[in-house]
């Protein structure tokens, strides 16, 4: 009886898997179809007449390498910036004692979910005033304003015995050395997975690029893809799907390698 | 001792200041400046700003477009709560307590769409639900039914846009909620098995109350993040249309600021959003005690 019921639940769960993944499968498959095939045999997963033509058309219409580089460069700045600031701040919160610690931490962490509309106008004005519109640093800076790293690193530091750090401090070893030679090597898996999450989020970021990047040569992949989607209909879907397929390779690849660590860090972000 | 104390103080400041400076420049000062701008009539470019007092605020509640957008926002919140909170919560309970096999596989697979851009999600749904060339319309034609052009109906557009964010955050919220369920002590659950209490009863009487704190966290996340996530598909597919019918407070703020150049109106909308955010933050800290204080 119980076995029977468990089977029923599995059917539901497998259906959810299909609903979540089939769109992506069709996207990849249709990106290798001609426009005509994508209409007449849209549900055919293996293309009847596989073709690279959508990819070559994209290559002629837009500067793919430049788009990929822009996106990568922006995401790399954001990731490095957030990792470095987050590690230092987490270290201070974990191993230094100072006045008002709890309050400062509370303020830092509360900023995580501040809606972007509350800060977008002043940030746009600042970025334009310091002449960083249409640049990677200009679109990266507002994204670095995120204290998630502190929260995740603090959680990761829980597994390092506090007594170890205390005894190193008593032996007169400097905080820089402890951070460089003890904390960072021990936290390597966490740093990689947190970095991977930051990178993927920034790779997909839409809001700040829309506001800061107006010049086509500074576009990132999500903005380029948006240009292929027409709200009045008439989107060339195989073309848009080819660009999307290019876009998802990087996050998918990162997930394939670091899947276990990434899921662990995501879990930690919700734990107390 | 004294010198090491002041050295520590210096180090504390040195370690905290990178984060503090970024938060100050790109978060705290902007919040205050948005508040300041909300009392002015300005177009983002002109050198002069006209002080108008509370006019930008009163217009939010008197202007019919603003009222429509606020109402839409409430509809969005309710839909997002069902799609992105209640359904993932239900599924996480099933995976945790009602099945034994493949738990981890579901976790890995459900999470995959969270890796992809919402612009990709928006493109995919505008294909799947395309009334002329999409697969759903194609299948429905076989049964002699036509798929209506949903971008012309605000109710259908809102549902579709929510479904796009659901595709993206379902797995993410599922993982968070499943982790929360994992922190419920196993011996409590084993005890209910020995006493042969039905499992749905165990879930209702023991699991749900114990898991209150993380569930509340995901609930807040669903509202605050969900409304921001929905911004992307709105911007890509409907631009708030038909006639503001699928707009919400986030998109309307953006529209006022960067399309209509009504900086004052946009700022007032942003301040209202911020006040709602503060209330939610307060509730979270009250409800989820301990979550915020793990630096000790």
Coordinates of C-alpha atoms in Angstrom, one line a residue:
Chain A
X1 CA 0.0 0.0 0.0
X2 CA 2.7 2.4 1.1
X3 CA 4.9 1.4 -1.9
X4 CA 1.9 2.2 -4.1
X5 CA 1.4 5.6 -2.7
X6 CA 5.1 6.5 -2.9
X7 CA 4.9 5.6 -6.6
X8 CA 2.1 8.2 -7.0
X9 CA 4.3 10.9 -5.5
X10 CA 7.1 10.0 -7.8
X11 CA 4.9 10.5 -10.8
X12 CA 4.0 14.0 -9.6
X13 CA 7.7 14.8 -8.9
X14 CA 8.8 13.5 -12.3
X15 CA 6.2 15.6 -13.9
X16 CA 7.6 18.6 -12.2
X17 CA 11.1 17.7 -13.5
X18 CA 9.6 17.6 -17.0
X19 CA 7.9 20.9 -16.7
X20 CA 11.0 22.5 -15.5
X21 CA 13.5 21.0 -17.9
X22 CA 11.5 20.4 -21.2
X23 CA 11.5 24.1 -22.1
X24 CA 15.3 24.0 -22.0
X25 CA 15.5 20.8 -24.0
X26 CA 13.3 22.2 -26.7
X27 CA 15.3 25.5 -26.6
X28 CA 18.5 23.7 -27.4
X29 CA 16.9 21.4 -30.0
X30 CA 15.2 24.3 -31.8
X31 CA 18.3 26.3 -31.9
X32 CA 19.6 23.7 -34.3
X33 CA 16.5 23.9 -36.6
X34 CA 15.7 26.1 -39.5
X35 CA 13.0 28.7 -38.9
X36 CA 10.6 26.5 -41.0
X37 CA 11.4 23.3 -39.1
X38 CA 11.1 25.0 -35.8
X39 CA 7.5 25.8 -36.8
X40 CA 6.5 22.6 -38.6
X41 CA 8.2 20.1 -36.3
X42 CA 8.5 22.1 -33.1
X43 CA 8.0 19.1 -30.8
X44 CA 10.6 17.0 -32.6
X45 CA 13.4 16.9 -30.1
X46 CA 16.0 15.6 -32.6
X47 CA 16.0 18.1 -35.4
X48 CA 15.1 16.6 -38.8
X49 CA 17.6 18.8 -40.7
X50 CA 20.1 19.8 -38.0
X51 CA 21.8 23.1 -38.9
X52 CA 24.2 25.6 -37.4
X53 CA 22.8 28.4 -39.4
X54 CA 21.2 30.2 -36.4
X55 CA 24.6 30.3 -34.8
X56 CA 26.4 31.6 -37.9
X57 CA 23.6 34.2 -38.4
X58 CA 24.1 35.4 -34.8
X59 CA 27.8 35.6 -35.4
X60 CA 27.1 37.9 -38.4
X61 CA 24.5 40.1 -36.6
X62 CA 26.2 40.6 -33.3
X63 CA 29.7 40.6 -31.9
X64 CA 29.4 37.4 -29.8
X65 CA 32.9 37.3 -28.5
X66 CA 32.6 40.9 -27.3
X67 CA 29.2 40.1 -25.6
X68 CA 30.7 37.1 -23.9
X69 CA 33.7 39.1 -22.8
X70 CA 31.6 42.0 -21.5
X71 CA 29.4 39.6 -19.5
X72 CA 32.3 37.6 -18.2
X73 CA 34.3 40.8 -17.2
X74 CA 31.4 42.3 -15.3
X75 CA 30.6 39.1 -13.5
X76 CA 34.3 38.6 -12.6
X77 CA 34.6 42.1 -11.1
X78 CA 31.4 41.5 -9.1
X79 CA 32.5 38.1 -7.9
X80 CA 36.0 39.1 -6.8
X81 CA 34.7 42.3 -5.2
X82 CA 32.0 40.5 -3.2
X83 CA 34.3 37.6 -2.2
X84 CA 37.1 39.9 -0.9
X85 CA 34.9 42.4 0.9
X86 CA 32.8 39.5 2.3
X87 CA 35.7 37.5 3.6
X88 CA 37.3 40.4 5.4
X89 CA 34.0 41.6 7.0
X90 CA 33.1 38.0 8.0
X91 CA 36.5 37.6 9.7
X92 CA 36.0 40.8 11.6
X93 CA 32.6 39.8 12.8
X94 CA 33.8 36.3 13.7
X95 CA 37.1 36.9 15.4
X96 CA 37.2 40.5 16.6
X97 CA 35.3 41.9 19.5
X98 CA 34.1 45.5 19.2
X99 CA 31.4 47.8 20.3
X100 CA 28.1 47.6 18.5
X101 CA 29.0 44.5 16.7
X102 CA 25.5 43.0 16.7
X103 CA 24.0 46.2 15.4
X104 CA 26.5 46.7 12.7
X105 CA 26.0 43.1 11.6
X106 CA 22.2 43.6 11.6
X107 CA 22.5 46.7 9.5
X108 CA 24.8 45.0 7.0
X109 CA 22.6 42.0 6.6
X110 CA 19.3 43.9 6.4
X111 CA 20.6 45.5 3.2
X112 CA 20.5 42.2 1.4
X113 CA 16.8 42.5 0.4
X114 CA 16.5 46.2 -0.1
X115 CA 14.4 46.5 -3.3
X116 CA 16.5 47.9 -6.2
X117 CA 14.0 50.5 -7.0
X118 CA 14.8 52.3 -3.8
X119 CA 18.4 52.9 -4.8
X120 CA 18.3 52.8 -8.6
X121 CA 17.9 56.6 -9.3
X122 CA 20.7 57.8 -7.0
X123 CA 23.0 55.0 -8.2
X124 CA 22.3 55.8 -11.8
X125 CA 23.2 59.5 -11.1
X126 CA 26.4 58.6 -9.2
X127 CA 27.6 56.2 -11.9
X128 CA 26.9 58.8 -14.6
X129 CA 28.6 61.5 -12.6
X130 CA 31.8 59.5 -12.2
X131 CA 31.6 58.8 -16.0
X132 CA 31.2 55.0 -15.6
X133 CA 28.0 54.7 -17.7
X134 CA 28.5 52.0 -20.4
X135 CA 31.5 50.5 -18.6
X136 CA 32.0 47.1 -16.8
X137 CA 33.0 48.8 -13.4
X138 CA 30.0 51.0 -13.7
X139 CA 27.6 48.1 -13.9
X140 CA 29.5 46.1 -11.4
X141 CA 29.7 48.6 -8.5
X142 CA 25.9 48.6 -7.6
X143 CA 25.9 44.8 -7.8
X144 CA 28.7 44.6 -5.2
X145 CA 26.4 46.2 -2.7
X146 CA 25.3 42.8 -1.3
X147 CA 26.1 41.5 2.1
X148 CA 25.1 37.9 1.4
X149 CA 28.8 36.9 1.3
X150 CA 29.3 37.9 4.9
X151 CA 26.4 35.7 6.0
X152 CA 27.6 32.7 4.0
X153 CA 31.2 33.1 5.1
X154 CA 30.2 33.4 8.8
X155 CA 28.3 30.2 8.4
X156 CA 31.3 28.5 6.8
X157 CA 33.6 29.7 9.5
X158 CA 31.5 27.9 12.1
X159 CA 33.4 24.7 11.2
X160 CA 36.8 26.1 12.1
X161 CA 37.3 25.6 15.8
X162 CA 37.4 29.0 17.5
X163 CA 40.0 27.8 20.0
X164 CA 42.4 27.2 17.1
X165 CA 42.2 30.8 16.0
X166 CA 42.4 32.1 19.6
X167 CA 45.6 30.1 20.3
X168 CA 47.2 31.4 17.0
X169 CA 46.4 34.9 18.1
X170 CA 48.0 34.4 21.5
X171 CA 51.1 33.1 19.8
X172 CA 51.3 36.5 18.2
X173 CA 50.4 35.5 14.6
X174 CA 48.9 38.4 12.7
X175 CA 45.3 38.4 11.5
X176 CA 46.5 38.7 7.9
X177 CA 48.5 35.5 8.3
X178 CA 45.6 33.7 9.9
X179 CA 43.3 34.7 7.1
X180 CA 45.8 33.9 4.4
X181 CA 47.3 30.7 5.7
X182 CA 44.5 29.1 7.8
X183 CA 41.1 30.5 7.0
X184 CA 41.3 30.8 3.2
X185 CA 42.8 27.3 2.7
X186 CA 40.2 25.7 5.0
X187 CA 37.3 27.6 3.4
X188 CA 38.4 26.9 -0.2
X189 CA 35.3 24.8 -1.0
X190 CA 33.0 27.4 0.4
X191 CA 34.9 30.3 -1.3
X192 CA 34.6 28.4 -4.6
X193 CA 30.9 27.7 -4.3
X194 CA 30.0 31.1 -3.0
X195 CA 32.0 32.6 -5.8
X196 CA 30.2 30.3 -8.3
X197 CA 26.8 31.6 -7.0
X198 CA 27.9 35.2 -7.2
X199 CA 29.3 34.7 -10.7
X200 CA 26.1 32.9 -12.0
X201 CA 23.9 35.6 -10.5
X202 CA 25.9 38.4 -12.1
X203 CA 26.1 36.6 -15.4
X204 CA 22.3 36.5 -15.5
X205 CA 21.8 40.1 -14.1
X206 CA 19.3 42.1 -16.0
X207 CA 18.3 45.2 -14.0
X208 CA 21.6 47.1 -13.5
X209 CA 22.8 46.4 -17.1
X210 CA 19.5 47.8 -18.4
X211 CA 20.0 51.0 -16.4
X212 CA 23.7 51.5 -16.9
X213 CA 24.6 50.0 -20.3
X214 CA 23.0 52.0 -23.1
X215 CA 25.7 51.7 -25.8
X216 CA 25.4 48.4 -27.8
X217 CA 29.1 47.8 -27.7
X218 CA 28.9 47.6 -23.8
X219 CA 25.9 45.2 -23.8
X220 CA 25.9 42.0 -21.8
X221 CA 24.3 38.7 -23.0
X222 CA 20.9 39.2 -21.3
X223 CA 20.5 42.7 -23.0
X224 CA 21.5 41.3 -26.4
X225 CA 18.9 38.5 -26.0
X226 CA 16.3 41.0 -25.1
X227 CA 16.8 42.7 -28.5
X228 CA 15.9 39.4 -30.1
X229 CA 12.5 39.2 -28.3
X230 CA 9.8 41.3 -29.9
X231 CA 6.8 42.1 -27.7
X232 CA 4.6 42.5 -30.8
X233 CA 5.3 38.9 -32.0
X234 CA 7.5 38.1 -34.9
X235 CA 10.4 36.9 -32.7
X236 CA 12.7 34.7 -34.7
X237 CA 12.7 32.0 -32.0
X238 CA 15.4 29.7 -33.3
X239 CA 17.8 32.6 -33.4
X240 CA 16.8 33.8 -29.8
X241 CA 17.1 30.2 -28.7
X242 CA 20.6 29.9 -30.1
X243 CA 21.7 33.0 -28.2
X244 CA 20.0 31.6 -25.0
X245 CA 21.8 28.3 -25.5
X246 CA 25.1 30.1 -25.6
X247 CA 24.1 32.0 -22.5
X248 CA 23.2 29.0 -20.4
X249 CA 26.4 27.0 -21.1
X250 CA 28.5 28.8 -18.6
X251 CA 26.2 28.5 -15.5
X252 CA 25.3 24.9 -16.5
X253 CA 29.0 24.0 -16.7
X254 CA 29.7 25.6 -13.3
X255 CA 26.8 23.7 -11.8
X256 CA 27.9 20.4 -13.2
X257 CA 31.3 20.8 -11.5
X258 CA 30.4 22.3 -8.2
X259 CA 26.8 21.1 -7.8
X260 CA 27.1 19.7 -4.3
X261 CA 29.0 22.7 -2.9
X262 CA 26.6 25.2 -4.6
X263 CA 23.5 23.4 -3.1
X264 CA 25.2 23.4 0.3
X265 CA 25.8 27.1 0.2
X266 CA 22.3 27.8 -1.0
X267 CA 21.0 25.8 1.9
X268 CA 23.2 27.7 4.4
X269 CA 21.8 31.0 3.2
X270 CA 18.4 30.1 4.6
X271 CA 19.6 28.6 7.9
X272 CA 19.8 30.4 11.1
Chain B
X1 CA 47.9 45.2 26.1
X2 CA 46.8 48.7 25.3
X3 CA 48.7 48.9 22.1
X4 CA 47.3 45.5 20.9
X5 CA 43.8 46.9 21.8
X6 CA 44.2 49.9 19.5
X7 CA 45.8 47.7 16.9
X8 CA 42.8 45.4 17.0
X9 CA 40.5 48.5 16.7
X10 CA 42.5 49.6 13.6
X11 CA 42.2 46.1 12.1
X12 CA 38.5 45.9 12.8
X13 CA 38.0 49.1 10.9
X14 CA 40.3 48.1 8.1
X15 CA 38.4 44.8 7.6
X16 CA 35.0 46.2 7.8
X17 CA 35.5 49.4 5.8
X18 CA 35.5 47.9 2.2
X19 CA 32.0 46.6 2.8
X20 CA 30.9 49.6 4.8
X21 CA 32.1 52.1 2.2
X22 CA 30.3 50.2 -0.6
X23 CA 27.1 49.9 1.4
X24 CA 27.3 53.6 2.4
X25 CA 27.9 54.9 -1.1
X26 CA 25.6 52.6 -3.1
X27 CA 22.9 51.8 -0.5
X28 CA 22.5 54.1 2.6
X29 CA 23.1 57.5 0.9
X30 CA 20.9 56.5 -2.1
X31 CA 18.1 55.6 0.2
X32 CA 18.3 59.0 1.8
X33 CA 18.7 60.7 -1.5
X34 CA 15.6 58.9 -2.9
X35 CA 13.7 60.2 0.2
X36 CA 14.9 63.7 -0.6
X37 CA 14.0 63.5 -4.3
X38 CA 10.4 62.3 -3.4
X39 CA 9.6 65.9 -2.2
X40 CA 10.6 67.5 -5.6
X41 CA 9.3 67.7 -9.1
X42 CA 12.2 66.9 -11.3
X43 CA 13.0 65.2 -14.7
X44 CA 16.4 63.6 -13.9
X45 CA 18.2 66.0 -16.2
X46 CA 17.2 69.7 -15.6
X47 CA 19.5 71.7 -13.3
X48 CA 16.6 72.8 -11.1
X49 CA 14.3 70.8 -8.9
X50 CA 11.0 72.3 -7.7
X51 CA 10.0 71.6 -4.1
X52 CA 6.4 70.2 -4.1
X53 CA 6.0 68.9 -0.5
X54 CA 3.9 65.8 -0.3
X55 CA 2.3 66.2 -3.7
X56 CA 4.1 63.2 -5.2
X57 CA 2.7 61.0 -2.4
X58 CA -0.9 62.3 -2.6
X59 CA -0.8 61.6 -6.4
X60 CA 0.0 58.0 -5.7
X61 CA -3.3 57.4 -4.0
X62 CA -5.4 59.7 -6.2
X63 CA -4.1 59.0 -9.7
X64 CA -6.0 56.1 -11.3
X65 CA -3.0 54.6 -13.0
X66 CA -1.1 54.5 -9.7
X67 CA -4.1 52.9 -8.0
X68 CA -4.3 50.2 -10.7
X69 CA -0.6 49.5 -10.3
X70 CA -0.9 49.1 -6.5
X71 CA -3.8 46.8 -6.9
X72 CA -1.8 44.7 -9.5
X73 CA 1.0 44.5 -7.0
X74 CA -1.3 42.9 -4.4
X75 CA -2.5 40.4 -7.1
X76 CA 1.1 39.6 -7.9
X77 CA 2.0 39.1 -4.2
X78 CA -0.9 36.7 -3.7
X79 CA -0.1 34.7 -6.9
X80 CA 3.6 34.6 -6.0
X81 CA 2.8 33.3 -2.6
X82 CA 0.8 30.4 -4.0
X83 CA 3.3 29.6 -6.8
X84 CA 6.6 30.3 -5.2
X85 CA 5.9 29.6 -1.6
X86 CA 3.0 27.2 -1.0
X87 CA 3.6 24.9 -3.9
X88 CA 7.4 24.5 -3.2
X89 CA 6.6 24.0 0.5
X90 CA 4.1 21.3 -0.3
X91 CA 6.6 19.5 -2.6
X92 CA 9.4 19.8 -0.1
X93 CA 7.2 18.1 2.5
X94 CA 6.5 15.3 0.1
X95 CA 10.1 14.8 -0.7
X96 CA 11.2 14.9 2.9
X97 CA 8.5 12.8 4.5
X98 CA 6.5 10.8 1.9
X99 CA 9.2 9.3 -0.3
X100 CA 12.4 7.4 0.3
X101 CA 14.1 7.2 -3.0
X102 CA 15.7 9.8 -5.3
X103 CA 15.4 12.6 -2.8
X104 CA 18.8 14.1 -3.8
X105 CA 18.1 13.7 -7.6
X106 CA 15.0 15.8 -7.3
X107 CA 16.9 18.5 -5.4
X108 CA 19.6 18.6 -8.1
X109 CA 17.1 18.6 -11.0
X110 CA 14.6 21.1 -9.5
X111 CA 17.5 23.6 -9.0
X112 CA 18.6 23.7 -12.6
X113 CA 16.3 26.5 -13.9
X114 CA 17.6 28.7 -11.1
X115 CA 20.9 28.8 -12.9
X116 CA 19.4 30.6 -16.0
X117 CA 18.6 34.2 -16.7
X118 CA 15.0 35.4 -16.4
X119 CA 15.4 36.8 -19.9
X120 CA 15.9 33.2 -21.1
X121 CA 12.8 32.3 -19.1
X122 CA 10.8 35.1 -20.6
X123 CA 11.9 34.1 -24.1
X124 CA 11.0 30.5 -23.5
X125 CA 7.5 31.3 -22.2
X126 CA 6.8 33.7 -25.0
X127 CA 7.5 30.8 -27.3
X128 CA 5.6 28.1 -25.4
X129 CA 2.6 30.4 -25.0
X130 CA 2.8 32.1 -28.4
X131 CA -0.8 32.1 -29.7
X132 CA 0.3 31.5 -33.3
X133 CA 3.6 29.6 -33.4
X134 CA 3.9 28.1 -29.9
X135 CA 3.6 24.5 -28.9
X136 CA 0.7 25.0 -26.5
X137 CA -1.3 26.7 -29.2
X138 CA -0.3 23.9 -31.6
X139 CA -1.5 21.2 -29.3
X140 CA -4.7 23.1 -28.5
X141 CA -5.5 23.5 -32.2
X142 CA -5.6 19.7 -32.5
X143 CA -8.6 19.8 -30.1
X144 CA -10.1 22.7 -32.0
X145 CA -9.4 25.3 -29.3
X146 CA -7.5 28.5 -29.9
X147 CA -5.0 30.0 -27.4
X148 CA -6.1 33.5 -26.8
X149 CA -3.5 36.3 -27.1
X150 CA -2.7 36.6 -23.4
X151 CA -0.7 39.8 -23.7
X152 CA -4.0 41.5 -24.4
X153 CA -5.5 40.5 -21.1
X154 CA -4.0 41.9 -17.9
X155 CA -5.2 39.0 -15.8
X156 CA -3.7 36.4 -18.1
X157 CA -0.5 38.4 -18.5
X158 CA 0.0 38.6 -14.8
X159 CA -0.4 34.8 -14.4
X160 CA 2.0 34.1 -17.2
X161 CA 4.6 36.5 -15.8
X162 CA 4.4 34.9 -12.4
X163 CA 4.7 31.5 -14.0
X164 CA 8.0 32.6 -15.5
X165 CA 9.5 33.6 -12.1
X166 CA 8.0 30.4 -10.7
X167 CA 10.0 28.4 -13.3
X168 CA 13.2 30.1 -12.0
X169 CA 12.7 30.2 -8.2
X170 CA 10.8 27.0 -7.6
X171 CA 13.9 24.9 -7.2
X172 CA 15.7 27.6 -5.2
X173 CA 12.9 27.9 -2.7
X174 CA 12.4 24.1 -2.6
X175 CA 16.1 23.7 -1.6
X176 CA 15.8 26.3 1.2
X177 CA 12.6 24.8 2.6
X178 CA 13.9 21.2 2.3
X179 CA 17.0 22.3 4.3
X180 CA 14.8 23.7 7.0
X181 CA 12.9 20.5 7.2
X182 CA 16.2 18.7 7.5
X183 CA 17.0 20.5 10.7
X184 CA 14.0 19.1 12.5
X185 CA 15.4 16.6 15.1
X186 CA 15.1 13.1 13.7
X187 CA 14.1 11.6 17.1
X188 CA 10.9 13.6 17.2
X189 CA 10.0 12.2 13.8
X190 CA 10.9 8.7 14.8
X191 CA 8.8 9.0 17.9
X192 CA 5.7 9.7 15.8
X193 CA 6.5 6.6 13.7
X194 CA 6.6 4.4 16.8
X195 CA 3.3 5.9 18.1
X196 CA 2.0 5.2 14.5
X197 CA 0.6 8.7 14.1
X198 CA -0.4 9.3 10.5
X199 CA 2.2 11.1 8.6
X200 CA 0.1 14.0 7.4
X201 CA -0.9 14.6 11.0
X202 CA 2.7 14.5 12.1
X203 CA 3.4 17.1 9.4
X204 CA 0.5 19.3 10.5
X205 CA 1.1 19.1 14.3
X206 CA 4.8 18.9 14.6
X207 CA 6.7 19.7 11.4
X208 CA 4.9 22.9 10.3
X209 CA 5.2 24.6 13.8
X210 CA 8.8 23.6 14.1
X211 CA 9.7 24.8 10.7
X212 CA 7.9 28.1 11.2
X213 CA 11.1 30.2 11.1
X214 CA 12.6 29.1 7.8
X215 CA 9.2 29.0 6.2
X216 CA 8.6 32.6 7.3
X217 CA 12.0 33.6 5.8
X218 CA 11.1 32.0 2.5
X219 CA 7.7 33.7 2.6
X220 CA 9.3 37.2 3.0
X221 CA 11.8 36.3 0.3
X222 CA 9.0 35.3 -2.0
X223 CA 7.3 38.7 -1.6
X224 CA 10.4 40.9 -1.7
X225 CA 12.4 39.0 -4.3
X226 CA 9.5 37.7 -6.3
X227 CA 8.2 41.2 -7.1
X228 CA 11.7 42.2 -8.2
X229 CA 12.1 39.0 -10.2
X230 CA 8.9 39.6 -12.0
X231 CA 10.3 43.0 -13.2
X232 CA 12.5 41.3 -15.8
X233 CA 9.7 39.4 -17.7
X234 CA 7.5 42.5 -17.5
X235 CA 10.2 44.5 -19.0
X236 CA 11.0 42.0 -21.7
X237 CA 7.5 40.8 -22.7
X238 CA 4.7 43.3 -21.8
X239 CA 6.4 46.5 -20.7
X240 CA 3.6 46.7 -18.2
X241 CA 0.8 46.5 -20.8
X242 CA -2.0 46.3 -21.7
X243 CA -2.5 49.8 -20.4
X244 CA -0.6 49.3 -17.1
X245 CA -2.5 46.0 -16.7
X246 CA 0.5 43.9 -15.9
X247 CA 2.6 46.6 -14.3
X248 CA 3.5 46.4 -10.6
X249 CA 5.0 49.0 -8.2
X250 CA 8.6 48.0 -9.2
X251 CA 8.1 48.3 -13.0
X252 CA 6.0 51.5 -12.5
X253 CA 8.8 53.1 -10.5
X254 CA 11.3 52.3 -13.2
X255 CA 8.9 53.6 -15.9
X256 CA 8.4 56.9 -14.1
X257 CA 12.1 57.3 -13.5
X258 CA 13.7 56.3 -16.8
X259 CA 11.0 56.4 -19.4
X260 CA 8.6 59.2 -18.3
X261 CA 11.4 61.1 -16.4
X262 CA 9.1 61.8 -13.5
X263 CA 11.8 61.5 -10.9
X264 CA 9.7 62.8 -8.0
X265 CA 6.8 60.3 -8.6
X266 CA 9.3 57.5 -9.0
X267 CA 11.0 58.4 -5.8
X268 CA 7.7 58.6 -3.9
X269 CA 6.8 55.1 -5.1
X270 CA 10.3 53.9 -4.1
X271 CA 9.9 55.3 -0.6
X272 CA 6.5 53.5 -0.2
X273 CA 8.2 50.3 -1.4
X274 CA 10.9 50.9 1.2
X275 CA 8.4 51.4 4.0
X276 CA 6.7 48.1 3.1
X277 CA 10.1 46.4 3.0
X278 CA 11.0 47.8 6.5
X279 CA 7.7 46.3 7.9
X280 CA 8.5 42.9 6.4
X281 CA 12.1 43.1 7.7
X282 CA 10.8 43.9 11.2
X283 CA 8.4 41.0 11.0
X284 CA 11.2 38.7 9.9
X285 CA 13.5 39.7 12.7
X286 CA 10.7 39.3 15.2
X287 CA 9.6 36.0 13.8
X288 CA 12.9 34.5 12.9
X289 CA 14.8 35.3 16.1
X290 CA 18.4 34.2 16.1
X291 CA 18.7 34.3 12.3
X292 CA 20.4 37.6 12.3
X293 CA 22.7 37.1 15.2
X294 CA 25.1 34.4 14.2
X295 CA 28.2 36.5 14.5
X296 CA 28.7 35.7 18.2

